[in-house]
Amino acid sequence: NSKVIQTPRYLVKGQGQKAKMRCIPEKGHPVVFWYQQNKNNEFKFLINFQNQEVLQQIDMTEKRFSAECPSNSPCSLEIQSSEAGDSALYLCASSRGQDTQYFGPGTRLLVL
Amino acid sequence: GQQVQQSPASLVLQEGENAELQCNFSSTATQLQWFYQSPGGSLVSLLSNPSGTKHTGRLTSTTVTKERRSSLHISSSQTTDSGTYLCAIDISNTNKVVFGTGTRLQVLP
C-alpha cells in the first residue's frame, strides 16, 4: 500500500483565495509529481520535482501555482488565486524514477 | 519484467497519415490511460479507457480488458502530434500507476 501522505483531504475556498495542499512522499522516493484529476478520472500532470528541483511544469502551474519540495519538509502546491475551474482532486505521487508512481489519497478542492 | 509494454518504440509518419499505437499489460488494471508528452516534457492525459472504445477528436482508443491490451489510433496526423505517447495502468487496489516505455511519434510536414 502507498505511503504517500496528503493533507488536507478536503479544502473549501472562495474564488480569489489561496489554496495550499501538502504531500509527504514515500521514503526513499526522490521524484514527486502533482496531478489534477477531473470528474472523468483523467489526470493532468501539473509539475514534478527531483529532490528540491523542478523537473517539468505546465504553463498553468508556472503562472498560477506556487510549488516546492524543500528538504526535510513536506512538498506543497498552492494556488495563488483560486478559480471555480480549479475544483478537482489534486493527487501527489512519488517515484524512485520515471516509471512506477505511488499515489497519495488526494486533496479534494472545492472553490465556491 | 516490464508490466506495460508499448509498440512500436518509435514511428515516423508523413502529415495526414494515420498512426496506430499498441499497449499490452501484464497486471489486472482498473484504469488505463493514454498520455501525451510533448517534446518539451509536459505530460497531459489524453483519455482514460479501461474498456471498450472511446473517441476524442482525432483519437480513438480501444481496450480489450480480457486480453490486456489497448490501442490508440490517431487519424490524419499533424506535425503538432509529434511527441511521446505513454500508456499507463492503475494496478487494481494499489493506487499504483505503471507507465509503459512510450512510443515516440514524429510527424513530418
mmCIF file of C-alpha atoms in Angstrom:
data_model
loop_
_atom_site.group_PDB
_atom_site.id
_atom_site.type_symbol
_atom_site.label_atom_id
_atom_site.label_comp_id
_atom_site.label_asym_id
_atom_site.label_seq_id
_atom_site.Cartn_x
_atom_site.Cartn_y
_atom_site.Cartn_z
ATOM 1 C CA ASN A 1 0.000 0.000 0.000
ATOM 2 C CA SER A 2 1.131 3.503 -0.784
ATOM 3 C CA LYS A 3 2.703 5.508 1.993
ATOM 4 C CA VAL A 4 2.302 8.868 0.293
ATOM 5 C CA ILE A 5 0.548 11.250 2.686
ATOM 6 C CA GLN A 6 -1.525 14.176 1.527
ATOM 7 C CA THR A 7 -3.149 16.860 3.648
ATOM 8 C CA PRO A 8 -5.757 18.142 3.950
ATOM 9 C CA ARG A 9 -8.140 15.606 2.472
ATOM 10 C CA TYR A 10 -10.712 18.314 1.752
ATOM 11 C CA LEU A 11 -10.307 22.011 1.129
ATOM 12 C CA VAL A 12 -13.011 24.600 0.513
ATOM 13 C CA LYS A 13 -12.061 28.070 -0.694
ATOM 14 C CA GLY A 14 -13.709 31.125 -2.158
ATOM 15 C CA GLN A 15 -12.726 32.474 -5.531
ATOM 16 C CA GLY A 16 -9.606 34.548 -5.307
ATOM 17 C CA GLN A 17 -8.367 32.868 -2.146
ATOM 18 C CA LYS A 18 -5.141 30.931 -1.855
ATOM 19 C CA ALA A 19 -5.396 27.159 -1.614
ATOM 20 C CA LYS A 20 -2.480 25.193 -0.237
ATOM 21 C CA MET A 21 -2.058 21.444 -0.077
ATOM 22 C CA ARG A 22 0.805 19.289 1.136
ATOM 23 C CA CYS A 23 2.379 15.969 0.297
ATOM 24 C CA ILE A 24 4.873 13.752 2.063
ATOM 25 C CA PRO A 25 6.377 11.360 -0.497
ATOM 26 C CA GLU A 26 7.205 7.777 0.236
ATOM 27 C CA LYS A 27 10.561 7.395 1.982
ATOM 28 C CA GLY A 28 13.370 6.919 -0.500
ATOM 29 C CA HIS A 29 11.451 8.399 -3.437
ATOM 30 C CA PRO A 30 13.265 11.444 -4.802
ATOM 31 C CA VAL A 31 10.725 12.210 -7.536
ATOM 32 C CA VAL A 32 7.387 13.835 -6.714
ATOM 33 C CA PHE A 33 4.536 14.518 -9.137
ATOM 34 C CA TRP A 34 1.410 16.622 -8.792
ATOM 35 C CA TYR A 35 -1.651 15.912 -10.895
ATOM 36 C CA GLN A 36 -5.094 17.416 -11.175
ATOM 37 C CA GLN A 37 -7.794 14.779 -11.589
ATOM 38 C CA ASN A 38 -11.095 15.730 -13.146
ATOM 39 C CA LYS A 39 -14.571 14.220 -12.853
ATOM 40 C CA ASN A 40 -13.839 11.837 -15.740
ATOM 41 C CA ASN A 41 -10.993 10.289 -13.783
ATOM 42 C CA GLU A 42 -8.442 11.723 -16.152
ATOM 43 C CA PHE A 43 -5.489 13.293 -14.574
ATOM 44 C CA LYS A 44 -3.461 16.192 -15.828
ATOM 45 C CA PHE A 45 0.181 16.500 -14.965
ATOM 46 C CA LEU A 46 0.975 19.792 -13.200
ATOM 47 C CA ILE A 47 4.575 19.677 -12.039
ATOM 48 C CA ASN A 48 7.258 17.303 -10.871
ATOM 49 C CA PHE A 49 10.367 17.557 -8.733
ATOM 50 C CA GLN A 50 13.516 15.584 -8.266
ATOM 51 C CA ASN A 51 14.668 16.243 -4.745
ATOM 52 C CA GLN A 52 14.177 20.012 -4.442
ATOM 53 C CA GLU A 53 14.472 20.870 -8.119
ATOM 54 C CA VAL A 54 11.598 21.369 -10.561
ATOM 55 C CA LEU A 55 11.922 18.956 -13.475
ATOM 56 C CA GLN A 56 8.898 19.894 -15.558
ATOM 57 C CA GLN A 57 5.768 22.004 -15.198
ATOM 58 C CA ILE A 58 2.968 23.111 -17.441
ATOM 59 C CA ASP A 59 2.222 26.756 -18.224
ATOM 60 C CA MET A 60 -0.769 26.910 -15.916
ATOM 61 C CA THR A 61 1.319 25.786 -12.982
ATOM 62 C CA GLU A 62 4.043 28.275 -13.685
ATOM 63 C CA LYS A 63 1.592 31.167 -13.940
ATOM 64 C CA ARG A 64 -0.896 30.428 -11.188
ATOM 65 C CA PHE A 65 0.633 27.952 -8.754
ATOM 66 C CA SER A 66 3.445 28.049 -6.284
ATOM 67 C CA ALA A 67 5.084 24.687 -5.587
ATOM 68 C CA GLU A 68 8.092 23.487 -3.697
ATOM 69 C CA CYS A 69 9.669 20.376 -2.217
ATOM 70 C CA PRO A 70 12.071 21.566 0.496
ATOM 71 C CA SER A 71 14.386 19.054 2.081
ATOM 72 C CA ASN A 72 13.076 17.573 5.342
ATOM 73 C CA SER A 73 9.679 19.234 4.901
ATOM 74 C CA PRO A 74 6.510 18.274 3.073
ATOM 75 C CA CYS A 75 6.137 19.223 -0.588
ATOM 76 C CA SER A 76 3.461 21.831 -1.183
ATOM 77 C CA LEU A 77 1.288 23.041 -4.014
ATOM 78 C CA GLU A 78 -0.512 26.365 -3.640
ATOM 79 C CA ILE A 79 -2.963 28.019 -5.994
ATOM 80 C CA GLN A 80 -2.358 31.752 -5.654
ATOM 81 C CA SER A 81 -5.868 32.864 -6.622
ATOM 82 C CA SER A 82 -8.444 30.079 -6.777
ATOM 83 C CA GLU A 83 -10.941 29.910 -9.615
ATOM 84 C CA ALA A 84 -14.086 27.796 -9.927
ATOM 85 C CA GLY A 85 -12.389 25.703 -12.589
ATOM 86 C CA ASP A 86 -9.713 24.680 -10.097
ATOM 87 C CA SER A 87 -12.198 22.490 -8.236
ATOM 88 C CA ALA A 88 -10.761 18.993 -8.597
ATOM 89 C CA LEU A 89 -8.883 16.247 -6.849
ATOM 90 C CA TYR A 90 -5.194 17.048 -6.536
ATOM 91 C CA LEU A 91 -3.015 13.976 -6.450
ATOM 92 C CA CYS A 92 0.553 13.701 -5.350
ATOM 93 C CA ALA A 93 2.643 10.739 -6.456
ATOM 94 C CA SER A 94 6.174 9.746 -5.681
ATOM 95 C CA SER A 95 8.588 7.529 -7.508
ATOM 96 C CA ARG A 96 12.121 6.252 -7.440
ATOM 97 C CA GLY A 97 12.425 7.313 -11.068
ATOM 98 C CA GLN A 98 10.165 7.769 -14.042
ATOM 99 C CA ASP A 99 8.158 4.559 -14.130
ATOM 100 C CA THR A 100 6.011 3.384 -11.249
ATOM 101 C CA GLN A 101 4.338 6.169 -9.359
ATOM 102 C CA TYR A 102 2.732 5.686 -5.981
ATOM 103 C CA PHE A 103 -0.190 7.956 -5.345
ATOM 104 C CA GLY A 104 -1.494 9.566 -2.207
ATOM 105 C CA PRO A 105 -5.220 9.740 -1.420
ATOM 106 C CA GLY A 106 -5.505 13.248 -2.831
ATOM 107 C CA THR A 107 -6.782 16.611 -1.671
ATOM 108 C CA ARG A 108 -10.250 17.437 -2.929
ATOM 109 C CA LEU A 109 -10.539 21.145 -3.553
ATOM 110 C CA LEU A 110 -13.852 22.897 -3.910
ATOM 111 C CA VAL A 111 -13.805 26.516 -4.999
ATOM 112 C CA LEU A 112 -17.100 28.250 -4.334
ATOM 113 C CA GLY B 1 9.692 -7.821 -16.388
ATOM 114 C CA GLN B 2 8.045 -4.746 -17.807
ATOM 115 C CA GLN B 3 4.406 -4.623 -16.771
ATOM 116 C CA VAL B 4 3.350 -2.285 -19.531
ATOM 117 C CA GLN B 5 4.802 -2.732 -22.987
ATOM 118 C CA GLN B 6 4.256 -0.376 -25.861
ATOM 119 C CA SER B 7 4.892 -0.761 -29.538
ATOM 120 C CA PRO B 8 6.290 0.448 -31.757
ATOM 121 C CA ALA B 9 9.059 2.173 -29.842
ATOM 122 C CA SER B 10 9.179 4.879 -32.483
ATOM 123 C CA LEU B 11 7.139 5.835 -35.517
ATOM 124 C CA VAL B 12 7.723 8.328 -38.312
ATOM 125 C CA LEU B 13 4.802 9.464 -40.444
ATOM 126 C CA GLN B 14 4.034 11.990 -43.119
ATOM 127 C CA GLU B 15 1.449 14.548 -42.161
ATOM 128 C CA GLY B 16 -2.023 13.243 -42.897
ATOM 129 C CA GLU B 17 -1.203 9.587 -42.308
ATOM 130 C CA ASN B 18 -2.804 7.603 -39.505
ATOM 131 C CA ALA B 19 -0.954 6.184 -36.504
ATOM 132 C CA GLU B 20 -1.723 3.028 -34.558
ATOM 133 C CA LEU B 21 -0.073 2.615 -31.153
ATOM 134 C CA GLN B 22 -0.272 -0.526 -29.049
ATOM 135 C CA CYS B 23 -0.153 -1.131 -25.309
ATOM 136 C CA ASN B 24 -0.010 -4.562 -23.650
ATOM 137 C CA PHE B 25 -0.058 -5.028 -19.904
ATOM 138 C CA SER B 26 0.521 -7.965 -17.633
ATOM 139 C CA SER B 27 -1.403 -6.974 -14.483
ATOM 140 C CA THR B 28 -5.081 -6.532 -13.771
ATOM 141 C CA ALA B 29 -5.851 -2.887 -14.262
ATOM 142 C CA THR B 30 -8.797 -0.853 -13.028
ATOM 143 C CA GLN B 31 -7.844 2.082 -15.166
ATOM 144 C CA LEU B 32 -5.901 2.586 -18.353
ATOM 145 C CA GLN B 33 -4.901 5.988 -19.531
ATOM 146 C CA TRP B 34 -3.103 7.350 -22.544
ATOM 147 C CA PHE B 35 -0.818 10.306 -22.029
ATOM 148 C CA TYR B 36 0.940 12.636 -24.407
ATOM 149 C CA GLN B 37 4.319 14.021 -23.509
ATOM 150 C CA SER B 38 5.407 16.974 -25.573
ATOM 151 C CA PRO B 39 8.995 17.355 -26.774
ATOM 152 C CA GLY B 40 9.293 19.947 -24.021
ATOM 153 C CA GLY B 41 8.425 17.327 -21.427
ATOM 154 C CA SER B 42 4.951 18.325 -20.270
ATOM 155 C CA LEU B 43 2.687 15.363 -19.746
ATOM 156 C CA VAL B 44 -1.050 15.572 -20.221
ATOM 157 C CA SER B 45 -3.696 12.938 -20.165
ATOM 158 C CA LEU B 46 -5.382 12.248 -23.497
ATOM 159 C CA LEU B 47 -8.095 9.910 -22.424
ATOM 160 C CA SER B 48 -8.847 7.188 -19.951
ATOM 161 C CA ASN B 49 -10.238 3.978 -21.320
ATOM 162 C CA PRO B 50 -10.343 0.951 -19.035
ATOM 163 C CA SER B 51 -12.516 -0.962 -21.501
ATOM 164 C CA GLY B 52 -14.275 -0.595 -24.810
ATOM 165 C CA THR B 53 -13.816 2.146 -27.369
ATOM 166 C CA LYS B 54 -13.549 5.829 -26.703
ATOM 167 C CA HIS B 55 -13.207 8.762 -29.102
ATOM 168 C CA THR B 56 -11.993 12.260 -28.603
ATOM 169 C CA GLY B 57 -11.206 14.445 -31.591
ATOM 170 C CA ARG B 58 -8.846 12.572 -33.880
ATOM 171 C CA LEU B 59 -8.062 9.986 -31.219
ATOM 172 C CA THR B 60 -9.703 6.599 -30.816
ATOM 173 C CA SER B 61 -8.748 4.165 -28.094
ATOM 174 C CA THR B 62 -9.879 0.553 -27.935
ATOM 175 C CA THR B 63 -9.159 -1.509 -24.835
ATOM 176 C CA VAL B 64 -9.829 -5.235 -24.613
ATOM 177 C CA THR B 65 -9.572 -5.802 -20.875
ATOM 178 C CA LYS B 66 -9.660 -9.597 -21.001
ATOM 179 C CA GLU B 67 -6.757 -9.630 -23.428
ATOM 180 C CA ARG B 68 -4.913 -6.899 -21.505
ATOM 181 C CA ARG B 69 -4.292 -4.696 -24.467
ATOM 182 C CA SER B 70 -5.189 -1.249 -25.654
ATOM 183 C CA SER B 71 -4.613 0.678 -28.838
ATOM 184 C CA LEU B 72 -4.550 4.358 -29.656
ATOM 185 C CA HIS B 73 -5.400 5.411 -33.182
ATOM 186 C CA ILE B 74 -4.506 8.896 -34.350
ATOM 187 C CA SER B 75 -6.177 9.859 -37.576
ATOM 188 C CA SER B 76 -4.910 12.458 -40.041
ATOM 189 C CA SER B 77 -1.724 13.095 -38.094
ATOM 190 C CA GLN B 78 -0.354 16.625 -37.798
ATOM 191 C CA THR B 79 3.158 17.833 -37.090
ATOM 192 C CA THR B 80 1.944 19.050 -33.701
ATOM 193 C CA ASP B 81 1.153 15.426 -32.798
ATOM 194 C CA SER B 82 4.898 14.743 -32.578
ATOM 195 C CA GLY B 83 5.968 13.643 -29.132
ATOM 196 C CA THR B 84 5.887 10.602 -26.890
ATOM 197 C CA TYR B 85 2.698 8.674 -26.220
ATOM 198 C CA LEU B 86 2.559 6.843 -22.933
ATOM 199 C CA CYS B 87 0.175 4.167 -21.784
ATOM 200 C CA ALA B 88 -0.347 3.871 -18.035
ATOM 201 C CA ILE B 89 -2.350 1.426 -15.990
ATOM 202 C CA ASP B 90 -3.695 1.729 -12.490
ATOM 203 C CA ILE B 91 -2.958 -1.573 -10.764
ATOM 204 C CA SER B 92 -6.104 -2.786 -9.020
ATOM 205 C CA ASN B 93 -6.483 -1.586 -5.409
ATOM 206 C CA THR B 94 -2.944 -0.310 -5.047
ATOM 207 C CA ASN B 95 -3.036 3.369 -6.070
ATOM 208 C CA LYS B 96 -0.022 2.466 -8.169
ATOM 209 C CA VAL B 97 0.199 3.692 -11.728
ATOM 210 C CA VAL B 98 2.639 1.961 -14.024
ATOM 211 C CA PHE B 99 3.759 3.651 -17.203
ATOM 212 C CA GLY B 100 4.935 1.987 -20.377
ATOM 213 C CA THR B 101 8.146 2.998 -22.094
ATOM 214 C CA GLY B 102 6.270 5.000 -24.675
ATOM 215 C CA THR B 103 6.027 5.354 -28.422
ATOM 216 C CA ARG B 104 7.918 8.268 -29.876
ATOM 217 C CA LEU B 105 5.971 9.709 -32.779
ATOM 218 C CA GLN B 106 7.425 12.044 -35.330
ATOM 219 C CA VAL B 107 5.131 13.577 -37.929
ATOM 220 C CA LEU B 108 6.919 15.148 -40.852
ATOM 221 C CA PRO B 109 5.468 18.041 -42.861
#
